[in-house]
Structure formats: structure tokens, C-alpha cells
Amino acid sequence: MMIKHFSPLLITSISLAISLNGCGKQESTSPVVVSPPPSAAMTPSTAMNSETPPKETSSINDAAGGLELPPSEDPALETSPEPPDKSEGLEMPPIDSDQSSTGARASDTIAYASWQEIEQQITLVNKLTVVDFWSLSCQPCLEEFPGLVRLNKELGDKVKCMSVDVDFDGRKSRPPESYEERIVNFLTSVGATFPTFISQTASDEIFAELELASIPAVFVYDAEGNLVKRFVDAGETAGFSYDEDVIPFVKSLAG
């Protein structure tokens, strides 16, 4: 029998061919980098290495003490832009001027003031004065308010009519200025042209000082600024109205 001898070089070539055909598994000496598919979700580790900076979180300044407040019941206020800074307040409307004329506009008769400033203005009127305390969230207030407009039109030469909006409840996230647009819209809709103050004193403080359990409430002051009558929804004036109670009483004083 003939024995064939193969050269070492040939034997090495044959072994290499067998290895490449899958008979043996050669481990690669260099690392293999596998890129994730474009649709792969970003993991926390890759998110930390992302070039996109993390979003800054924001906080809302609510009532003093850092208590978390419930969401507003008014969607329009939740989505409305940040109100302009009017910390200085608007110029007080001239109390002595006759704003019962049809030429006056609701937006021209609005001012921001604390309750102490409003009380001071009442003492400067030198005329029988009717002050209505109301709020946009008080439906009975809105229903009765046109009675003050009628009183102003009928007795505007003898009586000074004023209103005080008490929507502000003290929250920094809902400053008095945030109610201005809706207040102006309401006053315009009912034709109110007398002075209206948007209170910068929290409503609870006003209620406590005036001993009010609820609104609407109408106070009547004499020419010296003394309180002579309170119309509130309690006691003998419970369920009062302008047509049946307030206007007849004011007429009896005005003569």
C-alpha cells in the first residue's frame, strides 16, 4: 500500500478550511459592537448619557405654610397665562366724580385696594353710599347685582353706589389680578359704571372683620361714612333683594 506524505503547509491549510466551514467555532479576538435598532426604548442608563438635558421641574407658590391646594374648579384659570404683575395696584377711581353717565366704561372704574383703603374711601364720599360685596363664584350675588345698577341709574345724583369683589382668597397662585378680565366682562354685561374695588385683602379676613357669614351683602353708609344698615342673608334681612328691600330703604333716606 502506498502511503502519501503531505507537507506540513498543506496540512495546516486543510485544518483552516475545516474550521471556516463550521466544524469548529473560533472565538473572535476583537469585540463586536451591536447597535440597538432605532425603535429600541431608551433605558435608564442610556437616558443618563443622553445629550438632551433633563427637564427642570417647577413649583407653584400656594398658600402660606406650603399646604397643597386642591385643583381649581375653574378650567379657564388653570390654563390661563400668568397674570401681569400689578402689585402696585391700579389708581383709585375718583370717588367724587359722577360715573353714572353712559360714557363711563366698566374697565375705567376698577381699582385694587385693601379693605382698609376701601373703608377710607367710603368716608371721603360725603354722600349716602351703598356698597355691594360680591363674588364671581356667588350665583345669588350675580343675580342681585343688576339691582345696584338700577339704583345707581335712578338715584345716582343722591347716592354713591360702589361694589367690592371678594374673589381673592389669599392664595398666591390666584392673585386678585387673575380675576380682572372676568370681572370687567360681568360689569360690562350688566352696564355697571360705578366704582368697583377688587379686594387685595383675603375674603376670609373681610368676612371676619365685617362679621359676615355669607354673601351677597349690601351695606348702607350715611354721608359721614357711618354704617346705618346691613342687608345680609340672616336675621330680619334674610333673603333680601334690591327691589323689595334695598332700594326702598335707600329711597327713604335719600328723600
mmCIF file with all atom_site columns, C-alpha atoms in Angstrom, residues 24-186:
data_model
loop_
_atom_site.group_PDB
_atom_site.id
_atom_site.type_symbol
_atom_site.label_atom_id
_atom_site.label_alt_id
_atom_site.label_comp_id
_atom_site.label_asym_id
_atom_site.label_entity_id
_atom_site.label_seq_id
_atom_site.pdbx_PDB_ins_code
_atom_site.Cartn_x
_atom_site.Cartn_y
_atom_site.Cartn_z
_atom_site.occupancy
_atom_site.B_iso_or_equiv
_atom_site.pdbx_formal_charge
_atom_site.auth_seq_id
_atom_site.auth_comp_id
_atom_site.auth_asym_id
_atom_site.auth_atom_id
_atom_site.pdbx_PDB_model_num
ATOM 1   C CA . GLY A 1 24  ? -15.087 24.238  14.860 1.00 0.00 ? 24  GLY A CA 1
ATOM 2   C CA . LYS A 1 25  ? -16.115 27.563  16.427 1.00 0.00 ? 25  LYS A CA 1
ATOM 3   C CA . GLN A 1 26  ? -13.407 30.161  16.532 1.00 0.00 ? 26  GLN A CA 1
ATOM 4   C CA . GLU A 1 27  ? -13.789 32.949  19.063 1.00 0.00 ? 27  GLU A CA 1
ATOM 5   C CA . SER A 1 28  ? -13.099 36.395  17.749 1.00 0.00 ? 28  SER A CA 1
ATOM 6   C CA . THR A 1 29  ? -10.208 38.189  19.335 1.00 0.00 ? 29  THR A CA 1
ATOM 7   C CA . SER A 1 30  ? -11.798 41.640  18.802 1.00 0.00 ? 30  SER A CA 1
ATOM 8   C CA . PRO A 1 31  ? -15.025 42.884  20.497 1.00 0.00 ? 31  PRO A CA 1
ATOM 9   C CA . VAL A 1 32  ? -18.172 43.053  18.387 1.00 0.00 ? 32  VAL A CA 1
ATOM 10  C CA . VAL A 1 33  ? -20.301 46.178  18.821 1.00 0.00 ? 33  VAL A CA 1
ATOM 11  C CA . VAL A 1 34  ? -24.014 45.664  18.153 1.00 0.00 ? 34  VAL A CA 1
ATOM 12  C CA . SER A 1 35  ? -26.012 48.850  17.732 1.00 0.00 ? 35  SER A CA 1
ATOM 13  C CA . PRO A 1 36  ? -29.598 48.787  19.068 1.00 0.00 ? 36  PRO A CA 1
ATOM 14  C CA . PRO A 1 37  ? -32.366 49.122  16.498 1.00 0.00 ? 37  PRO A CA 1
ATOM 15  C CA . PRO A 1 38  ? -33.741 52.643  16.040 1.00 0.00 ? 38  PRO A CA 1
ATOM 16  C CA . SER A 1 39  ? -37.052 51.657  17.654 1.00 0.00 ? 39  SER A CA 1
ATOM 17  C CA . ALA A 1 40  ? -35.477 50.339  20.833 1.00 0.00 ? 40  ALA A CA 1
ATOM 18  C CA . ALA A 1 41  ? -36.713 52.089  24.013 1.00 0.00 ? 41  ALA A CA 1
ATOM 19  C CA . MET A 1 42  ? -34.218 54.195  25.937 1.00 0.00 ? 42  MET A CA 1
ATOM 20  C CA . THR A 1 43  ? -33.156 52.540  29.137 1.00 0.00 ? 43  THR A CA 1
ATOM 21  C CA . PRO A 1 44  ? -32.398 54.491  32.314 1.00 0.00 ? 44  PRO A CA 1
ATOM 22  C CA . SER A 1 45  ? -28.661 54.026  31.724 1.00 0.00 ? 45  SER A CA 1
ATOM 23  C CA . THR A 1 46  ? -28.793 55.381  28.197 1.00 0.00 ? 46  THR A CA 1
ATOM 24  C CA . ALA A 1 47  ? -31.084 58.201  29.314 1.00 0.00 ? 47  ALA A CA 1
ATOM 25  C CA . MET A 1 48  ? -28.423 59.351  31.742 1.00 0.00 ? 48  MET A CA 1
ATOM 26  C CA . ASN A 1 49  ? -25.906 59.541  28.879 1.00 0.00 ? 49  ASN A CA 1
ATOM 27  C CA . SER A 1 50  ? -28.299 61.318  26.535 1.00 0.00 ? 50  SER A CA 1
ATOM 28  C CA . GLU A 1 51  ? -27.198 64.711  25.278 1.00 0.00 ? 51  GLU A CA 1
ATOM 29  C CA . THR A 1 52  ? -30.674 66.108  25.983 1.00 0.00 ? 52  THR A CA 1
ATOM 30  C CA . PRO A 1 53  ? -30.618 67.881  29.369 1.00 0.00 ? 53  PRO A CA 1
ATOM 31  C CA . PRO A 1 54  ? -33.252 66.804  31.890 1.00 0.00 ? 54  PRO A CA 1
ATOM 32  C CA . LYS A 1 55  ? -36.350 68.981  32.145 1.00 0.00 ? 55  LYS A CA 1
ATOM 33  C CA . GLU A 1 56  ? -36.403 71.373  35.025 1.00 0.00 ? 56  GLU A CA 1
ATOM 34  C CA . THR A 1 57  ? -39.242 70.919  37.443 1.00 0.00 ? 57  THR A CA 1
ATOM 35  C CA . SER A 1 58  ? -41.292 73.880  38.558 1.00 0.00 ? 58  SER A CA 1
ATOM 36  C CA . SER A 1 59  ? -43.142 74.566  41.748 1.00 0.00 ? 59  SER A CA 1
ATOM 37  C CA . ILE A 1 60  ? -46.306 76.551  42.417 1.00 0.00 ? 60  ILE A CA 1
ATOM 38  C CA . ASN A 1 61  ? -46.360 79.037  45.234 1.00 0.00 ? 61  ASN A CA 1
ATOM 39  C CA . ASP A 1 62  ? -49.573 78.317  47.040 1.00 0.00 ? 62  ASP A CA 1
ATOM 40  C CA . ALA A 1 63  ? -50.924 79.437  50.357 1.00 0.00 ? 63  ALA A CA 1
ATOM 41  C CA . ALA A 1 64  ? -48.626 80.191  53.265 1.00 0.00 ? 64  ALA A CA 1
ATOM 42  C CA . GLY A 1 65  ? -47.341 77.115  55.035 1.00 0.00 ? 65  GLY A CA 1
ATOM 43  C CA . GLY A 1 66  ? -46.745 75.124  51.842 1.00 0.00 ? 66  GLY A CA 1
ATOM 44  C CA . LEU A 1 67  ? -50.071 73.312  52.004 1.00 0.00 ? 67  LEU A CA 1
ATOM 45  C CA . GLU A 1 68  ? -51.079 71.568  48.817 1.00 0.00 ? 68  GLU A CA 1
ATOM 46  C CA . LEU A 1 69  ? -54.186 73.163  47.398 1.00 0.00 ? 69  LEU A CA 1
ATOM 47  C CA . PRO A 1 70  ? -56.963 71.349  45.541 1.00 0.00 ? 70  PRO A CA 1
ATOM 48  C CA . PRO A 1 71  ? -57.183 71.983  41.805 1.00 0.00 ? 71  PRO A CA 1
ATOM 49  C CA . SER A 1 72  ? -59.181 74.991  40.769 1.00 0.00 ? 72  SER A CA 1
ATOM 50  C CA . GLU A 1 73  ? -62.783 74.453  39.813 1.00 0.00 ? 73  GLU A CA 1
ATOM 51  C CA . ASP A 1 74  ? -62.362 76.945  37.046 1.00 0.00 ? 74  ASP A CA 1
ATOM 52  C CA . PRO A 1 75  ? -60.657 75.350  33.965 1.00 0.00 ? 75  PRO A CA 1
ATOM 53  C CA . ALA A 1 76  ? -60.150 78.735  32.403 1.00 0.00 ? 76  ALA A CA 1
ATOM 54  C CA . LEU A 1 77  ? -57.998 79.846  35.316 1.00 0.00 ? 77  LEU A CA 1
ATOM 55  C CA . GLU A 1 78  ? -55.973 76.650  35.276 1.00 0.00 ? 78  GLU A CA 1
ATOM 56  C CA . THR A 1 79  ? -54.964 77.170  31.639 1.00 0.00 ? 79  THR A CA 1
ATOM 57  C CA . SER A 1 80  ? -54.797 80.937  31.566 1.00 0.00 ? 80  SER A CA 1
ATOM 58  C CA . PRO A 1 81  ? -51.368 82.573  31.260 1.00 0.00 ? 81  PRO A CA 1
ATOM 59  C CA . GLU A 1 82  ? -49.628 84.130  34.249 1.00 0.00 ? 82  GLU A CA 1
ATOM 60  C CA . PRO A 1 83  ? -51.351 87.460  35.041 1.00 0.00 ? 83  PRO A CA 1
ATOM 61  C CA . PRO A 1 84  ? -49.304 90.645  34.723 1.00 0.00 ? 84  PRO A CA 1
ATOM 62  C CA . ASP A 1 85  ? -47.639 91.982  37.829 1.00 0.00 ? 85  ASP A CA 1
ATOM 63  C CA . LYS A 1 86  ? -49.869 94.683  39.286 1.00 0.00 ? 86  LYS A CA 1
ATOM 64  C CA . SER A 1 87  ? -48.539 94.606  42.798 1.00 0.00 ? 87  SER A CA 1
ATOM 65  C CA . GLU A 1 88  ? -48.667 98.382  42.916 1.00 0.00 ? 88  GLU A CA 1
ATOM 66  C CA . GLY A 1 89  ? -52.426 98.281  42.240 1.00 0.00 ? 89  GLY A CA 1
ATOM 67  C CA . LEU A 1 90  ? -54.408 100.485 39.872 1.00 0.00 ? 90  LEU A CA 1
ATOM 68  C CA . GLU A 1 91  ? -55.054 104.128 40.537 1.00 0.00 ? 91  GLU A CA 1
ATOM 69  C CA . MET A 1 92  ? -58.108 104.540 42.724 1.00 0.00 ? 92  MET A CA 1
ATOM 70  C CA . PRO A 1 93  ? -61.156 105.741 40.770 1.00 0.00 ? 93  PRO A CA 1
ATOM 71  C CA . PRO A 1 94  ? -62.203 109.286 41.652 1.00 0.00 ? 94  PRO A CA 1
ATOM 72  C CA . ILE A 1 95  ? -64.932 108.848 44.277 1.00 0.00 ? 95  ILE A CA 1
ATOM 73  C CA . ASP A 1 96  ? -66.318 112.343 43.869 1.00 0.00 ? 96  ASP A CA 1
ATOM 74  C CA . SER A 1 97  ? -66.757 112.131 40.113 1.00 0.00 ? 97  SER A CA 1
ATOM 75  C CA . ASP A 1 98  ? -70.140 111.240 38.652 1.00 0.00 ? 98  ASP A CA 1
ATOM 76  C CA . GLN A 1 99  ? -69.566 107.931 36.911 1.00 0.00 ? 99  GLN A CA 1
ATOM 77  C CA . SER A 1 100 ? -73.229 107.187 36.379 1.00 0.00 ? 100 SER A CA 1
ATOM 78  C CA . SER A 1 101 ? -73.093 108.659 32.895 1.00 0.00 ? 101 SER A CA 1
ATOM 79  C CA . THR A 1 102 ? -73.310 106.350 29.930 1.00 0.00 ? 102 THR A CA 1
ATOM 80  C CA . GLY A 1 103 ? -69.864 107.468 28.785 1.00 0.00 ? 103 GLY A CA 1
ATOM 81  C CA . ALA A 1 104 ? -68.098 105.621 31.605 1.00 0.00 ? 104 ALA A CA 1
ATOM 82  C CA . ARG A 1 105 ? -66.738 102.133 30.968 1.00 0.00 ? 105 ARG A CA 1
ATOM 83  C CA . ALA A 1 106 ? -66.511 99.250  33.429 1.00 0.00 ? 106 ALA A CA 1
ATOM 84  C CA . SER A 1 107 ? -62.766 98.870  32.929 1.00 0.00 ? 107 SER A CA 1
ATOM 85  C CA . ASP A 1 108 ? -62.269 102.551 33.853 1.00 0.00 ? 108 ASP A CA 1
ATOM 86  C CA . THR A 1 109 ? -63.988 102.200 37.216 1.00 0.00 ? 109 THR A CA 1
ATOM 87  C CA . ILE A 1 110 ? -61.983 99.268  38.634 1.00 0.00 ? 110 ILE A CA 1
ATOM 88  C CA . ALA A 1 111 ? -59.256 99.621  41.251 1.00 0.00 ? 111 ALA A CA 1
ATOM 89  C CA . TYR A 1 112 ? -57.261 97.305  43.517 1.00 0.00 ? 112 TYR A CA 1
ATOM 90  C CA . ALA A 1 113 ? -57.308 98.094  47.218 1.00 0.00 ? 113 ALA A CA 1
ATOM 91  C CA . SER A 1 114 ? -57.181 96.551  50.661 1.00 0.00 ? 114 SER A CA 1
ATOM 92  C CA . TRP A 1 115 ? -60.316 96.618  52.786 1.00 0.00 ? 115 TRP A CA 1
ATOM 93  C CA . GLN A 1 116 ? -58.775 99.337  54.958 1.00 0.00 ? 116 GLN A CA 1
ATOM 94  C CA . GLU A 1 117 ? -58.248 101.523 51.872 1.00 0.00 ? 117 GLU A CA 1
ATOM 95  C CA . ILE A 1 118 ? -61.820 100.868 50.723 1.00 0.00 ? 118 ILE A CA 1
ATOM 96  C CA . GLU A 1 119 ? -63.189 101.903 54.126 1.00 0.00 ? 119 GLU A CA 1
ATOM 97  C CA . GLN A 1 120 ? -61.178 105.100 53.916 1.00 0.00 ? 120 GLN A CA 1
ATOM 98  C CA . GLN A 1 121 ? -62.627 105.868 50.503 1.00 0.00 ? 121 GLN A CA 1
ATOM 99  C CA . ILE A 1 122 ? -66.154 105.397 51.852 1.00 0.00 ? 122 ILE A CA 1
ATOM 100 C CA . THR A 1 123 ? -65.546 108.095 54.459 1.00 0.00 ? 123 THR A CA 1
ATOM 101 C CA . LEU A 1 124 ? -64.494 110.532 51.708 1.00 0.00 ? 124 LEU A CA 1
ATOM 102 C CA . VAL A 1 125 ? -67.679 110.254 49.676 1.00 0.00 ? 125 VAL A CA 1
ATOM 103 C CA . ASN A 1 126 ? -69.727 112.783 51.701 1.00 0.00 ? 126 ASN A CA 1
ATOM 104 C CA . LYS A 1 127 ? -72.868 111.236 50.327 1.00 0.00 ? 127 LYS A CA 1
ATOM 105 C CA . LEU A 1 128 ? -75.237 108.395 51.141 1.00 0.00 ? 128 LEU A CA 1
ATOM 106 C CA . THR A 1 129 ? -73.328 105.310 49.971 1.00 0.00 ? 129 THR A CA 1
ATOM 107 C CA . VAL A 1 130 ? -74.382 101.776 49.050 1.00 0.00 ? 130 VAL A CA 1
ATOM 108 C CA . VAL A 1 131 ? -71.660 99.113  48.978 1.00 0.00 ? 131 VAL A CA 1
ATOM 109 C CA . ASP A 1 132 ? -72.294 95.673  47.484 1.00 0.00 ? 132 ASP A CA 1
ATOM 110 C CA . PHE A 1 133 ? -69.998 92.765  48.452 1.00 0.00 ? 133 PHE A CA 1
ATOM 111 C CA . TRP A 1 134 ? -69.988 90.097  45.754 1.00 0.00 ? 134 TRP A CA 1
ATOM 112 C CA . SER A 1 135 ? -68.024 87.341  44.023 1.00 0.00 ? 135 SER A CA 1
ATOM 113 C CA . LEU A 1 136 ? -67.947 85.725  40.606 1.00 0.00 ? 136 LEU A CA 1
ATOM 114 C CA . SER A 1 137 ? -68.491 82.346  42.268 1.00 0.00 ? 137 SER A CA 1
ATOM 115 C CA . CYS A 1 138 ? -71.639 83.529  44.102 1.00 0.00 ? 138 CYS A CA 1
ATOM 116 C CA . GLN A 1 139 ? -74.666 82.981  41.866 1.00 0.00 ? 139 GLN A CA 1
ATOM 117 C CA . PRO A 1 140 ? -77.104 84.913  44.108 1.00 0.00 ? 140 PRO A CA 1
ATOM 118 C CA . CYS A 1 141 ? -74.649 87.824  44.001 1.00 0.00 ? 141 CYS A CA 1
ATOM 119 C CA . LEU A 1 142 ? -74.672 87.872  40.221 1.00 0.00 ? 142 LEU A CA 1
ATOM 120 C CA . GLU A 1 143 ? -78.464 87.642  40.110 1.00 0.00 ? 143 GLU A CA 1
ATOM 121 C CA . GLU A 1 144 ? -78.976 90.559  42.503 1.00 0.00 ? 144 GLU A CA 1
ATOM 122 C CA . PHE A 1 145 ? -76.193 92.793  41.187 1.00 0.00 ? 145 PHE A CA 1
ATOM 123 C CA . PRO A 1 146 ? -78.323 94.399  38.409 1.00 0.00 ? 146 PRO A CA 1
ATOM 124 C CA . GLY A 1 147 ? -80.419 95.878  41.226 1.00 0.00 ? 147 GLY A CA 1
ATOM 125 C CA . LEU A 1 148 ? -77.431 98.016  42.208 1.00 0.00 ? 148 LEU A CA 1
ATOM 126 C CA . VAL A 1 149 ? -77.141 99.139  38.590 1.00 0.00 ? 149 VAL A CA 1
ATOM 127 C CA . ARG A 1 150 ? -80.802 100.220 38.610 1.00 0.00 ? 150 ARG A CA 1
ATOM 128 C CA . LEU A 1 151 ? -80.328 102.017 41.925 1.00 0.00 ? 151 LEU A CA 1
ATOM 129 C CA . ASN A 1 152 ? -77.360 103.905 40.507 1.00 0.00 ? 152 ASN A CA 1
ATOM 130 C CA . LYS A 1 153 ? -79.299 104.967 37.415 1.00 0.00 ? 153 LYS A CA 1
ATOM 131 C CA . GLU A 1 154 ? -82.314 106.092 39.429 1.00 0.00 ? 154 GLU A CA 1
ATOM 132 C CA . LEU A 1 155 ? -80.634 107.798 42.386 1.00 0.00 ? 155 LEU A CA 1
ATOM 133 C CA . GLY A 1 156 ? -77.088 108.388 41.153 1.00 0.00 ? 156 GLY A CA 1
ATOM 134 C CA . ASP A 1 157 ? -77.347 112.116 41.850 1.00 0.00 ? 157 ASP A CA 1
ATOM 135 C CA . LYS A 1 158 ? -78.144 111.498 45.542 1.00 0.00 ? 158 LYS A CA 1
ATOM 136 C CA . VAL A 1 159 ? -76.489 108.164 46.259 1.00 0.00 ? 159 VAL A CA 1
ATOM 137 C CA . LYS A 1 160 ? -72.987 106.853 45.596 1.00 0.00 ? 160 LYS A CA 1
ATOM 138 C CA . CYS A 1 161 ? -73.015 103.191 44.554 1.00 0.00 ? 161 CYS A CA 1
ATOM 139 C CA . MET A 1 162 ? -69.902 101.061 44.942 1.00 0.00 ? 162 MET A CA 1
ATOM 140 C CA . SER A 1 163 ? -69.088 97.355  44.792 1.00 0.00 ? 163 SER A CA 1
ATOM 141 C CA . VAL A 1 164 ? -66.352 95.218  46.337 1.00 0.00 ? 164 VAL A CA 1
ATOM 142 C CA . ASP A 1 165 ? -65.317 91.977  44.655 1.00 0.00 ? 165 ASP A CA 1
ATOM 143 C CA . VAL A 1 166 ? -64.082 89.439  47.235 1.00 0.00 ? 166 VAL A CA 1
ATOM 144 C CA . ASP A 1 167 ? -62.964 86.603  44.948 1.00 0.00 ? 167 ASP A CA 1
ATOM 145 C CA . PHE A 1 168 ? -59.383 86.768  46.240 1.00 0.00 ? 168 PHE A CA 1
ATOM 146 C CA . ASP A 1 169 ? -58.985 84.150  48.983 1.00 0.00 ? 169 ASP A CA 1
ATOM 147 C CA . GLY A 1 170 ? -55.344 84.778  49.835 1.00 0.00 ? 170 GLY A CA 1
ATOM 148 C CA . ARG A 1 171 ? -53.674 82.243  47.533 1.00 0.00 ? 171 ARG A CA 1
ATOM 149 C CA . LYS A 1 172 ? -50.523 83.447  45.816 1.00 0.00 ? 172 LYS A CA 1
ATOM 150 C CA . SER A 1 173 ? -51.363 81.252  42.836 1.00 0.00 ? 173 SER A CA 1
ATOM 151 C CA . ARG A 1 174 ? -54.658 83.154  42.394 1.00 0.00 ? 174 ARG A CA 1
ATOM 152 C CA . PRO A 1 175 ? -53.817 86.824  42.935 1.00 0.00 ? 175 PRO A CA 1
ATOM 153 C CA . PRO A 1 176 ? -56.544 89.484  42.697 1.00 0.00 ? 176 PRO A CA 1
ATOM 154 C CA . GLU A 1 177 ? -55.379 90.395  39.173 1.00 0.00 ? 177 GLU A CA 1
ATOM 155 C CA . SER A 1 178 ? -56.274 86.925  37.879 1.00 0.00 ? 178 SER A CA 1
ATOM 156 C CA . TYR A 1 179 ? -59.999 87.749  38.213 1.00 0.00 ? 179 TYR A CA 1
ATOM 157 C CA . GLU A 1 180 ? -59.929 91.121  36.480 1.00 0.00 ? 180 GLU A CA 1
ATOM 158 C CA . GLU A 1 181 ? -60.892 90.058  32.967 1.00 0.00 ? 181 GLU A CA 1
ATOM 159 C CA . ARG A 1 182 ? -63.988 88.153  34.078 1.00 0.00 ? 182 ARG A CA 1
ATOM 160 C CA . ILE A 1 183 ? -64.965 90.936  36.477 1.00 0.00 ? 183 ILE A CA 1
ATOM 161 C CA . VAL A 1 184 ? -64.784 93.502  33.678 1.00 0.00 ? 184 VAL A CA 1
ATOM 162 C CA . ASN A 1 185 ? -66.816 91.235  31.394 1.00 0.00 ? 185 ASN A CA 1
ATOM 163 C CA . PHE A 1 186 ? -69.527 90.821  34.018 1.00 0.00 ? 186 PHE A CA 1
#
